[in-house]
XYZ file of C-alpha atoms in Angstrom:
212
model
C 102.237 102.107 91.954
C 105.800 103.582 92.991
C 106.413 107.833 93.249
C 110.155 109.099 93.812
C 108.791 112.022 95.921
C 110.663 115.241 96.966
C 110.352 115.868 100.657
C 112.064 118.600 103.094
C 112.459 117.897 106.586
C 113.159 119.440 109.577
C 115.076 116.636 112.198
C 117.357 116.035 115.128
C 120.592 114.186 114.820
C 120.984 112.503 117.780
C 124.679 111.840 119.356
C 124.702 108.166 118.792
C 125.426 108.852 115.018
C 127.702 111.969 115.358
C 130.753 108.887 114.293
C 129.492 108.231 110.994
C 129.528 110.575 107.950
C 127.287 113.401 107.953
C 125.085 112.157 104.401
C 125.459 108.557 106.298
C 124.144 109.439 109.713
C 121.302 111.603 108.547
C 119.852 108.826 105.641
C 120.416 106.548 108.868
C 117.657 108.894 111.068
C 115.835 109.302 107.904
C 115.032 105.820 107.307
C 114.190 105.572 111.379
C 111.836 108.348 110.690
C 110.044 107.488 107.799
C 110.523 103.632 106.625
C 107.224 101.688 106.516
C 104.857 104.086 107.550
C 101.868 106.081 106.048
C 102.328 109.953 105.004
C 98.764 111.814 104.203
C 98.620 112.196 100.660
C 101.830 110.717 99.691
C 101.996 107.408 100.462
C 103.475 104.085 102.154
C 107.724 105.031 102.796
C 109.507 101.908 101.147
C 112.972 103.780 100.706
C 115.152 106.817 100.678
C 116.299 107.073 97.196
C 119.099 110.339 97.392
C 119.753 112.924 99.341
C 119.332 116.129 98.025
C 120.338 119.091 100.407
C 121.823 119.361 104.034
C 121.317 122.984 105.941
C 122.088 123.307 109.299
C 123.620 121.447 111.926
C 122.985 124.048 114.574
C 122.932 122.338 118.513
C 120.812 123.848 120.955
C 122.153 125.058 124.433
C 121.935 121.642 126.816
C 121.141 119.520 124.287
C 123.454 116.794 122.242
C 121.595 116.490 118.928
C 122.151 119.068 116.475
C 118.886 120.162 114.064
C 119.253 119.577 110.354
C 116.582 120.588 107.550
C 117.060 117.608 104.895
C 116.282 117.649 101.477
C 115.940 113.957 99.963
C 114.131 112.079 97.746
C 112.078 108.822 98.790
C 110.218 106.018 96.475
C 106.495 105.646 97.993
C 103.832 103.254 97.133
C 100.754 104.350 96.154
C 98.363 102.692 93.872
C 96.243 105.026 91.365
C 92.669 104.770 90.183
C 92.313 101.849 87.738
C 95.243 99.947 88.880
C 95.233 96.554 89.173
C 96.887 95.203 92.224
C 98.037 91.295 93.198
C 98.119 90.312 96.156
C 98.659 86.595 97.935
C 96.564 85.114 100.557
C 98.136 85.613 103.906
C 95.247 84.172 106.579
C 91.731 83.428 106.302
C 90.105 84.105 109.546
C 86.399 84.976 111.043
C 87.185 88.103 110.658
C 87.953 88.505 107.010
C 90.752 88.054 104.498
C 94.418 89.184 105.208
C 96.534 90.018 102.218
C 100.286 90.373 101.245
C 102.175 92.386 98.459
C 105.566 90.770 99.969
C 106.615 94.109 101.001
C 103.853 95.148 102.928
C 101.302 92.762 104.591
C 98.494 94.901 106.509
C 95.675 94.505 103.611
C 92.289 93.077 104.677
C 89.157 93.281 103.314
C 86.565 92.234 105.953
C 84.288 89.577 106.135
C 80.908 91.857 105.885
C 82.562 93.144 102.627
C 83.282 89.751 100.942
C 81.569 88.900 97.784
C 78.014 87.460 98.816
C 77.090 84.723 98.992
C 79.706 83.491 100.934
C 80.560 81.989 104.380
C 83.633 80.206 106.154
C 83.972 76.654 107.173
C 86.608 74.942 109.546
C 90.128 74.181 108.010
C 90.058 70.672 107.971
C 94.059 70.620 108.035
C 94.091 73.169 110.945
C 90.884 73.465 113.563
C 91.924 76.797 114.693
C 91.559 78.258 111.318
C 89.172 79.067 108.846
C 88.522 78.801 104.856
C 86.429 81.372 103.027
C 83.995 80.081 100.275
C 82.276 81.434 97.394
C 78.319 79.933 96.430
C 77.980 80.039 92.591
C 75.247 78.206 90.791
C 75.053 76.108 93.479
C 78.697 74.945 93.563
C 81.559 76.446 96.354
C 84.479 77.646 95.513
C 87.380 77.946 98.431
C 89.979 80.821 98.435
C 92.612 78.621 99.576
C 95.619 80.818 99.088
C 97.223 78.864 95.825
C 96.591 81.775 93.197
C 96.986 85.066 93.545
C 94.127 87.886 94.154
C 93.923 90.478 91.800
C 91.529 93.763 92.445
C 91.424 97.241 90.368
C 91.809 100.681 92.524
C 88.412 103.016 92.634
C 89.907 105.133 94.653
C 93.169 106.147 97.390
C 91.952 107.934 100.699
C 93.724 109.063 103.662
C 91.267 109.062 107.027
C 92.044 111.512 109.872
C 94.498 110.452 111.673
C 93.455 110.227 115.453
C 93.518 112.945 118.052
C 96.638 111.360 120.409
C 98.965 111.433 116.253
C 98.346 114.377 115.832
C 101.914 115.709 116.152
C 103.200 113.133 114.016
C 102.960 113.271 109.790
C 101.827 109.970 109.462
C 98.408 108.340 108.526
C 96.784 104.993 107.820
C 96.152 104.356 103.427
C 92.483 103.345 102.869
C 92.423 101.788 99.005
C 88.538 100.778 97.720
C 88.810 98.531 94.904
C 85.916 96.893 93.035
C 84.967 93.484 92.301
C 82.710 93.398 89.691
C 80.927 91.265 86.712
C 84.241 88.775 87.063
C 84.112 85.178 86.320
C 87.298 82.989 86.685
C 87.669 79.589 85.569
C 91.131 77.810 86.245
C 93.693 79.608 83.273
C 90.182 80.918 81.437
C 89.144 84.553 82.468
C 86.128 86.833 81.638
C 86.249 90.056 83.460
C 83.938 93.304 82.781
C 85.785 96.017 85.226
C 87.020 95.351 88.390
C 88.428 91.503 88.766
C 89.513 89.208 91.305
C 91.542 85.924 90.336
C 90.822 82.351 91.986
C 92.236 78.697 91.662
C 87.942 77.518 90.621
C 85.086 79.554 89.291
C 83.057 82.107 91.229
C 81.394 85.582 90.676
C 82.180 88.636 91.582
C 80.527 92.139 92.159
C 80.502 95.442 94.097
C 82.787 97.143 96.224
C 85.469 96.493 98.687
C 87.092 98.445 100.843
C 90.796 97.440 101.650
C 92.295 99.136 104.837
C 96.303 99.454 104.546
C-alpha cells in the first residue's frame, strides 16, 4: 500500500525561505510541491521521507529564486492488485457513497455502480441526507457507516490528465476493486474473492470502480 520512491526534481527556491537552512527550506518547497496530490504512475504524495542530493543553487538574472535539482525520497500510497483496502463511511448521498482512509478522503464509488439491487431512502435522523440499502432475500440491509468497508484491488490506473494540467506532473488515481460472491453476517463472514464488510447481511458481486 506504501512505496518509499526515489524522485529527482528540478525547482525554484523562492526568497521567502532563503532564512532557513538550505536541506530545511528546500523539504519546505518540496512538501508545497508535492504533498497530497496524484503523480502518474507513482502514486498519492503522503510525505518526504530524506533528502538525498542538492545541485545547484544557480539565480537567474532579475529573478530572486535560485533553481535547485533535488534528489529525495518520498513514501506514496498506492494500493496493488489483490489488496484489500478498509475504508469508513464518510456520506451517503444521491449521488453515491463517499469513503475515507483517514488520510485521504476523495473515494466514491457511484450510485450506478452500487451492488444491485439497491436504492436510497431519506435519513430519518437528517432530511437532507440519504441512506443506501441493500435487497437480499427479500430483507434490506442499510450501510449506515458503523463498520468498516472492505474491497480487494483489480487493478491501479492513471487517466489522462486534462488538456489545461498539462504542464503540471500530477494526475487523478482511478482504483477498480471487485465485489464479488460475499456474504456478511454480523462477526460471521463467507467471502469467495473480492469482499465488502457490513454491520447486517447482504450480497455482493461485480465490479466497482473507485475514483481517488
Amino acid at each position: 500500500m506504501f512505496y518509499l520512491s526515489l524522485i529527482e526534481h528540478k525547482m525554484l527556491l523562492p526568497p521567502r525561505l532563503l532564512n532557513l537552512p538550505l536541506q530545511d527550506a528546500i523539504k519546505e518547497e518540496l512538501q508545497n510541491i508535492f504533498l497530497d496530490k496524484v503523480i502518474s504512475k507513482l502514486g498519492l504524495c503522503i510525505s518526504i521521507y530524506d533528502i538525498r542530493k542538492i545541485d545547484g543553487g544557480f539565480i537567474s538574472p532579475g529573478e530572486g529564486a535560485s533553481t535547485y535539482t533535488v534528489e529525495f525520497r518520498m513514501i506514496v500510497f498506492r494500493p496493488f492488485v489483490g489488496e484489500i483496502i478498509s475504508a469508513k463511511l464518510k456520506e451517503s448521498t444521491a449521488d453515491g457513497l463517499h469513503l475515507s482512509l483517514g488520510f485521504f478522503d476523495d473515494i466514491t464509488i457511484p450510485a450506478g455502480l452500487i451492488q444491485k439491487p439497491s436504492r436510497h431512502v431519506p435519513d430519518p435522523e437528517n432530511r437532507y441526507k440519504v441512506l443506501w440499502l441493500w435487497e437480499f432475500n427479500g430483507e434490506e440491509f442499510f450501510v449506515d457507516g458503523i463498520d468498516e468497508i472492505k474491497f480487494k484491488v483489480i487493478s491501479v490506473t492513471y487517466p489522462p490528465i486534462p488538456i489545461e494540467q498539462q504542464g503540471e506532473p500530477f494526475a487523478p488515481m482511478v482504483i477498480t476493486v471487485s465485489l464479488t460472491s460475499y456474504l456478511q453476517c454480523r462477526n460471521v463472514v463467507v467471502f469467495h474473492d473480492g469482499l465488502i464488510f457490513l454491520k447486517e447481511c447482504f450480497y455482493a458481486g461485480d465490479q466497482l470502480m473507485v475514483m481517488v
